[in-house]
Amino acid sequence: MFVGFDYGTSNCAMAVLEQGGPRLLPLGRSAYLPSTLHAPHRDAIPGLLAEALPAPLRERYLALRGPQIQRAQSLRRTLREEGLPDELAFGEAALEAYLEEPDEGYYIKSPKSFLGASGLKAPQIALFEDIVLAMMLQVKQRAEALIGAPITQAVIGRPVNFQGLAGEESNRQALAILNEAASLAGFEQVAFLYEPVAAGFEFEARLSEDCTVLVVDIGGGTTDCSMLRMGPSYRDRLERDAQMLGHSGQRIGGNDFDIRLTVEGIMPLLGMHERLKTGKPLPHPLFWDAAAINDVAAQSRFYSLTTGRELQDMLLDCQPGSLLSRLIRLREHKLSHQLVWRAEQGKIALSEQPVSRQPLGELERDLSVELTRSQLADAAALLLDKIGELMDEAIAQAGCQPDRVFVTGGSAKSPLVARFISERLPGVPVEGGDDLGSVAAGLARHAARLFR
């Protein structure tokens, strides 16, 4: 059985091709399983995985992670003796577990954002392989239960660039992690396809004439653009390289909008713009590191013992009534994800209303923040400019202008984004579709051409 598998930064989706077209499988409360994982402890993951894998796959995993599994089993015995949970949670359940006890357990959102990070050591790569394996296995097992058949072949979506800093080396590292995890999860054949190309294949199904399409896919972690020649003359072909006219991509996505809104709209309530008694401003990088949940190095800096000591020293040098104590509480209780989640909820609400009030009771009783569309616009301005540059780059590679623009991805819902793209390409029709499902659907269409 073959599928299209969108292992996304924000959500996972899986589609099968039926007679009427692609069908997204209901993986949880909807067709989209949030890309989040919660474990009782980071080091417990290998032991929990070893138990979850079917027997043939388990033997290979035991050979690969023997020492880590032994340590995990010892840790899990201790957790059970203390009456603590001993299981992995995914999607909405993972978020709920984190929000219930933010400073307990291990929570990760959007692990795909980290796969291309430069400077990862072998233990970190092994950890990300395990996290991706856990999520892939969960999605695969849920899908197999729904369709009643084993899934052995998949076309998996990938961004044009996982991370811009190390270029192709980042892409090779990320694809190696995804390949290894997919193999350990039981996929016998895997192919990768650019996510904007996959979304384009789904858009192509509704075209009645050939045209040149600029696909702009603004996902949770990356923005990717592809210029594609598409239409009835091409849609049944397996080999499409000649119609792929240009590609661009960068690690700019919905998560970055959330992080920038966190800094712009919420961090002032944590002392961001205060000055010390000497008149020197509090260092802004501290607040950025606290919010940068998609940056391994930034989060490591913020949660280091050194930063903890620096914050306590700064508090002594602050003016009376300083709000920096809230940032200290955020660090002590590991609330970065929760704060960015509040900003994300505000961003979503601002699509429908001019102001959104978000509670921040986890930082201080009865505390809340009022987020506005103007704050969101200020936070988004730099990111939108970069998205415009990616659009220009793909168009320049193609050497022609698009006849249509197809916008997809979670951030495609934002009126701010839609208005920006229309203004960037005046006179070119801008169209949308299933913002979250178009990539998985297009991957399933390509899987049918590839594996049948």
PDB file of C-alpha atoms in Angstrom, residues 172-317:
ATOM      1  CA  ARG A 172      21.719  16.016   3.437  1.00  0.00           C
ATOM      2  CA  GLN A 173      21.652  15.743   7.227  1.00  0.00           C
ATOM      3  CA  ALA A 174      17.887  16.274   7.451  1.00  0.00           C
ATOM      4  CA  LEU A 175      17.115  13.798   4.657  1.00  0.00           C
ATOM      5  CA  ALA A 176      19.400  11.207   6.260  1.00  0.00           C
ATOM      6  CA  ILE A 177      17.475  11.534   9.536  1.00  0.00           C
ATOM      7  CA  LEU A 178      14.122  11.250   7.747  1.00  0.00           C
ATOM      8  CA  ASN A 179      15.311   8.275   5.684  1.00  0.00           C
ATOM      9  CA  GLU A 180      16.598   6.373   8.708  1.00  0.00           C
ATOM     10  CA  ALA A 181      13.467   7.071  10.731  1.00  0.00           C
ATOM     11  CA  ALA A 182      11.185   6.023   7.850  1.00  0.00           C
ATOM     12  CA  SER A 183      13.112   2.777   7.389  1.00  0.00           C
ATOM     13  CA  LEU A 184      12.978   1.960  11.115  1.00  0.00           C
ATOM     14  CA  ALA A 185       9.232   2.711  11.080  1.00  0.00           C
ATOM     15  CA  GLY A 186       8.725   0.012   8.438  1.00  0.00           C
ATOM     16  CA  PHE A 187       8.507   1.921   5.162  1.00  0.00           C
ATOM     17  CA  GLU A 188      10.178  -0.310   2.567  1.00  0.00           C
ATOM     18  CA  GLN A 189      10.278   2.273  -0.233  1.00  0.00           C
ATOM     19  CA  VAL A 190      10.459   6.019   0.281  1.00  0.00           C
ATOM     20  CA  ALA A 191      10.797   8.902  -2.150  1.00  0.00           C
ATOM     21  CA  PHE A 192      10.968  12.609  -1.372  1.00  0.00           C
ATOM     22  CA  LEU A 193       9.282  15.442  -3.246  1.00  0.00           C
ATOM     23  CA  TYR A 194       9.481  19.202  -2.780  1.00  0.00           C
ATOM     24  CA  GLU A 195       6.418  20.290  -0.815  1.00  0.00           C
ATOM     25  CA  PRO A 196       5.479  23.159  -3.161  1.00  0.00           C
ATOM     26  CA  VAL A 197       5.665  20.764  -6.116  1.00  0.00           C
ATOM     27  CA  ALA A 198       3.346  18.351  -4.306  1.00  0.00           C
ATOM     28  CA  ALA A 199       0.893  21.170  -3.572  1.00  0.00           C
ATOM     29  CA  GLY A 200       1.152  22.156  -7.242  1.00  0.00           C
ATOM     30  CA  PHE A 201       0.214  18.642  -8.339  1.00  0.00           C
ATOM     31  CA  GLU A 202      -2.977  18.888  -6.281  1.00  0.00           C
ATOM     32  CA  PHE A 203      -3.765  22.326  -7.738  1.00  0.00           C
ATOM     33  CA  GLU A 204      -3.083  20.977 -11.238  1.00  0.00           C
ATOM     34  CA  ALA A 205      -5.968  18.517 -10.923  1.00  0.00           C
ATOM     35  CA  ARG A 206      -8.435  21.395 -11.216  1.00  0.00           C
ATOM     36  CA  LEU A 207      -6.766  23.159 -14.144  1.00  0.00           C
ATOM     37  CA  SER A 208      -8.588  23.026 -17.474  1.00  0.00           C
ATOM     38  CA  GLU A 209      -5.712  24.506 -19.497  1.00  0.00           C
ATOM     39  CA  ASP A 210      -1.922  24.564 -19.373  1.00  0.00           C
ATOM     40  CA  CYS A 211      -0.340  27.516 -17.557  1.00  0.00           C
ATOM     41  CA  THR A 212       2.642  28.573 -15.501  1.00  0.00           C
ATOM     42  CA  VAL A 213       1.923  28.522 -11.767  1.00  0.00           C
ATOM     43  CA  LEU A 214       3.887  30.031  -8.907  1.00  0.00           C
ATOM     44  CA  VAL A 215       3.241  27.869  -5.844  1.00  0.00           C
ATOM     45  CA  VAL A 216       3.884  29.668  -2.558  1.00  0.00           C
ATOM     46  CA  ASP A 217       3.824  27.206   0.346  1.00  0.00           C
ATOM     47  CA  ILE A 218       4.074  28.990   3.702  1.00  0.00           C
ATOM     48  CA  GLY A 219       4.281  26.197   6.227  1.00  0.00           C
ATOM     49  CA  GLY A 220       5.007  26.115   9.919  1.00  0.00           C
ATOM     50  CA  GLY A 221       8.779  26.022   9.518  1.00  0.00           C
ATOM     51  CA  THR A 222       9.662  26.979   5.952  1.00  0.00           C
ATOM     52  CA  THR A 223       8.433  28.984   3.013  1.00  0.00           C
ATOM     53  CA  ASP A 224       8.995  27.316  -0.349  1.00  0.00           C
ATOM     54  CA  CYS A 225       8.237  28.567  -3.836  1.00  0.00           C
ATOM     55  CA  SER A 226       8.146  26.649  -7.112  1.00  0.00           C
ATOM     56  CA  MET A 227       7.484  27.853 -10.632  1.00  0.00           C
ATOM     57  CA  LEU A 228       5.788  25.005 -12.479  1.00  0.00           C
ATOM     58  CA  ARG A 229       4.400  24.450 -15.953  1.00  0.00           C
ATOM     59  CA  MET A 230       1.153  22.613 -15.271  1.00  0.00           C
ATOM     60  CA  GLY A 231      -2.119  21.508 -16.758  1.00  0.00           C
ATOM     61  CA  PRO A 232      -3.935  18.710 -18.612  1.00  0.00           C
ATOM     62  CA  SER A 233      -1.007  18.091 -20.973  1.00  0.00           C
ATOM     63  CA  TYR A 234       1.317  17.153 -18.123  1.00  0.00           C
ATOM     64  CA  ARG A 235      -0.666  15.781 -15.185  1.00  0.00           C
ATOM     65  CA  ASP A 236      -0.314  12.062 -16.029  1.00  0.00           C
ATOM     66  CA  ARG A 237       3.437  12.158 -16.619  1.00  0.00           C
ATOM     67  CA  LEU A 238       5.832  10.667 -14.068  1.00  0.00           C
ATOM     68  CA  GLU A 239       8.849  12.600 -15.316  1.00  0.00           C
ATOM     69  CA  ARG A 240       8.207  16.310 -14.773  1.00  0.00           C
ATOM     70  CA  ASP A 241      11.685  17.833 -14.525  1.00  0.00           C
ATOM     71  CA  ALA A 242      11.256  19.827 -17.733  1.00  0.00           C
ATOM     72  CA  GLN A 243       8.194  21.582 -16.303  1.00  0.00           C
ATOM     73  CA  MET A 244       9.889  22.477 -12.983  1.00  0.00           C
ATOM     74  CA  LEU A 245      11.186  25.922 -13.849  1.00  0.00           C
ATOM     75  CA  GLY A 246      12.453  27.312 -10.551  1.00  0.00           C
ATOM     76  CA  HIS A 247      12.589  26.645  -6.817  1.00  0.00           C
ATOM     77  CA  SER A 248      13.469  28.659  -3.735  1.00  0.00           C
ATOM     78  CA  GLY A 249      13.086  28.095  -0.033  1.00  0.00           C
ATOM     79  CA  GLN A 250      14.137  29.336   3.359  1.00  0.00           C
ATOM     80  CA  ARG A 251      13.415  28.547   6.999  1.00  0.00           C
ATOM     81  CA  ILE A 252      10.695  31.158   7.407  1.00  0.00           C
ATOM     82  CA  GLY A 253       7.283  29.943   8.456  1.00  0.00           C
ATOM     83  CA  GLY A 254       4.339  30.236  10.756  1.00  0.00           C
ATOM     84  CA  ASN A 255       6.519  29.478  13.783  1.00  0.00           C
ATOM     85  CA  ASP A 256       8.595  32.559  13.002  1.00  0.00           C
ATOM     86  CA  PHE A 257       5.471  34.743  12.844  1.00  0.00           C
ATOM     87  CA  ASP A 258       4.500  33.374  16.280  1.00  0.00           C
ATOM     88  CA  ILE A 259       7.963  33.974  17.744  1.00  0.00           C
ATOM     89  CA  ARG A 260       8.179  37.530  16.426  1.00  0.00           C
ATOM     90  CA  LEU A 261       4.691  38.311  17.740  1.00  0.00           C
ATOM     91  CA  THR A 262       5.768  36.890  21.112  1.00  0.00           C
ATOM     92  CA  VAL A 263       8.724  39.275  21.184  1.00  0.00           C
ATOM     93  CA  GLU A 264       6.807  42.240  19.764  1.00  0.00           C
ATOM     94  CA  GLY A 265       3.609  41.855  21.780  1.00  0.00           C
ATOM     95  CA  ILE A 266       4.369  39.864  24.937  1.00  0.00           C
ATOM     96  CA  MET A 267       8.019  40.305  25.921  1.00  0.00           C
ATOM     97  CA  PRO A 268       7.505  43.974  26.955  1.00  0.00           C
ATOM     98  CA  LEU A 269       5.407  42.541  29.816  1.00  0.00           C
ATOM     99  CA  LEU A 270       8.493  40.556  30.868  1.00  0.00           C
ATOM    100  CA  GLY A 271      10.769  43.597  31.034  1.00  0.00           C
ATOM    101  CA  MET A 272      12.160  43.673  27.515  1.00  0.00           C
ATOM    102  CA  HIS A 273      12.390  47.466  27.221  1.00  0.00           C
ATOM    103  CA  GLU A 274      13.459  48.194  30.775  1.00  0.00           C
ATOM    104  CA  ARG A 275      16.759  49.772  31.808  1.00  0.00           C
ATOM    105  CA  LEU A 276      19.050  48.885  34.672  1.00  0.00           C
ATOM    106  CA  LYS A 277      19.842  51.381  37.435  1.00  0.00           C
ATOM    107  CA  THR A 278      22.919  52.342  35.414  1.00  0.00           C
ATOM    108  CA  GLY A 279      20.702  53.337  32.488  1.00  0.00           C
ATOM    109  CA  LYS A 280      21.919  50.412  30.401  1.00  0.00           C
ATOM    110  CA  PRO A 281      19.071  48.532  28.598  1.00  0.00           C
ATOM    111  CA  LEU A 282      18.348  44.909  29.361  1.00  0.00           C
ATOM    112  CA  PRO A 283      19.923  42.756  26.627  1.00  0.00           C
ATOM    113  CA  HIS A 284      17.301  41.986  23.970  1.00  0.00           C
ATOM    114  CA  PRO A 285      18.959  38.686  22.884  1.00  0.00           C
ATOM    115  CA  LEU A 286      17.823  37.197  26.207  1.00  0.00           C
ATOM    116  CA  PHE A 287      14.196  37.720  25.235  1.00  0.00           C
ATOM    117  CA  TRP A 288      14.723  36.438  21.687  1.00  0.00           C
ATOM    118  CA  ASP A 289      16.442  33.297  22.996  1.00  0.00           C
ATOM    119  CA  ALA A 290      13.526  32.702  25.368  1.00  0.00           C
ATOM    120  CA  ALA A 291      11.037  32.834  22.487  1.00  0.00           C
ATOM    121  CA  ALA A 292      13.074  31.004  19.819  1.00  0.00           C
ATOM    122  CA  ILE A 293      11.568  27.561  20.322  1.00  0.00           C
ATOM    123  CA  ASN A 294      12.716  26.482  16.834  1.00  0.00           C
ATOM    124  CA  ASP A 295      16.403  27.199  17.531  1.00  0.00           C
ATOM    125  CA  VAL A 296      18.424  24.570  19.434  1.00  0.00           C
ATOM    126  CA  ALA A 297      21.314  26.915  20.234  1.00  0.00           C
ATOM    127  CA  ALA A 298      19.061  29.760  21.425  1.00  0.00           C
ATOM    128  CA  GLN A 299      17.054  27.533  23.747  1.00  0.00           C
ATOM    129  CA  SER A 300      20.238  25.917  25.093  1.00  0.00           C
ATOM    130  CA  ARG A 301      21.619  29.366  25.917  1.00  0.00           C
ATOM    131  CA  PHE A 302      18.447  30.556  27.590  1.00  0.00           C
ATOM    132  CA  TYR A 303      18.011  27.468  29.762  1.00  0.00           C
ATOM    133  CA  SER A 304      21.697  27.212  30.715  1.00  0.00           C
ATOM    134  CA  LEU A 305      22.855  27.677  34.308  1.00  0.00           C
ATOM    135  CA  THR A 306      24.915  30.662  33.161  1.00  0.00           C
ATOM    136  CA  THR A 307      21.816  32.510  31.929  1.00  0.00           C
ATOM    137  CA  GLY A 308      20.007  31.659  35.156  1.00  0.00           C
ATOM    138  CA  ARG A 309      22.752  33.319  37.188  1.00  0.00           C
ATOM    139  CA  GLU A 310      22.898  36.313  34.831  1.00  0.00           C
ATOM    140  CA  LEU A 311      19.162  36.891  35.191  1.00  0.00           C
ATOM    141  CA  GLN A 312      19.350  36.837  38.990  1.00  0.00           C
ATOM    142  CA  ASP A 313      22.243  39.333  38.916  1.00  0.00           C
ATOM    143  CA  MET A 314      20.358  41.594  36.505  1.00  0.00           C
ATOM    144  CA  LEU A 315      17.279  41.550  38.731  1.00  0.00           C
ATOM    145  CA  LEU A 316      19.367  42.967  41.592  1.00  0.00           C
ATOM    146  CA  ASP A 317      20.471  45.807  39.286  1.00  0.00           C
TER     147      ASP A 317
END
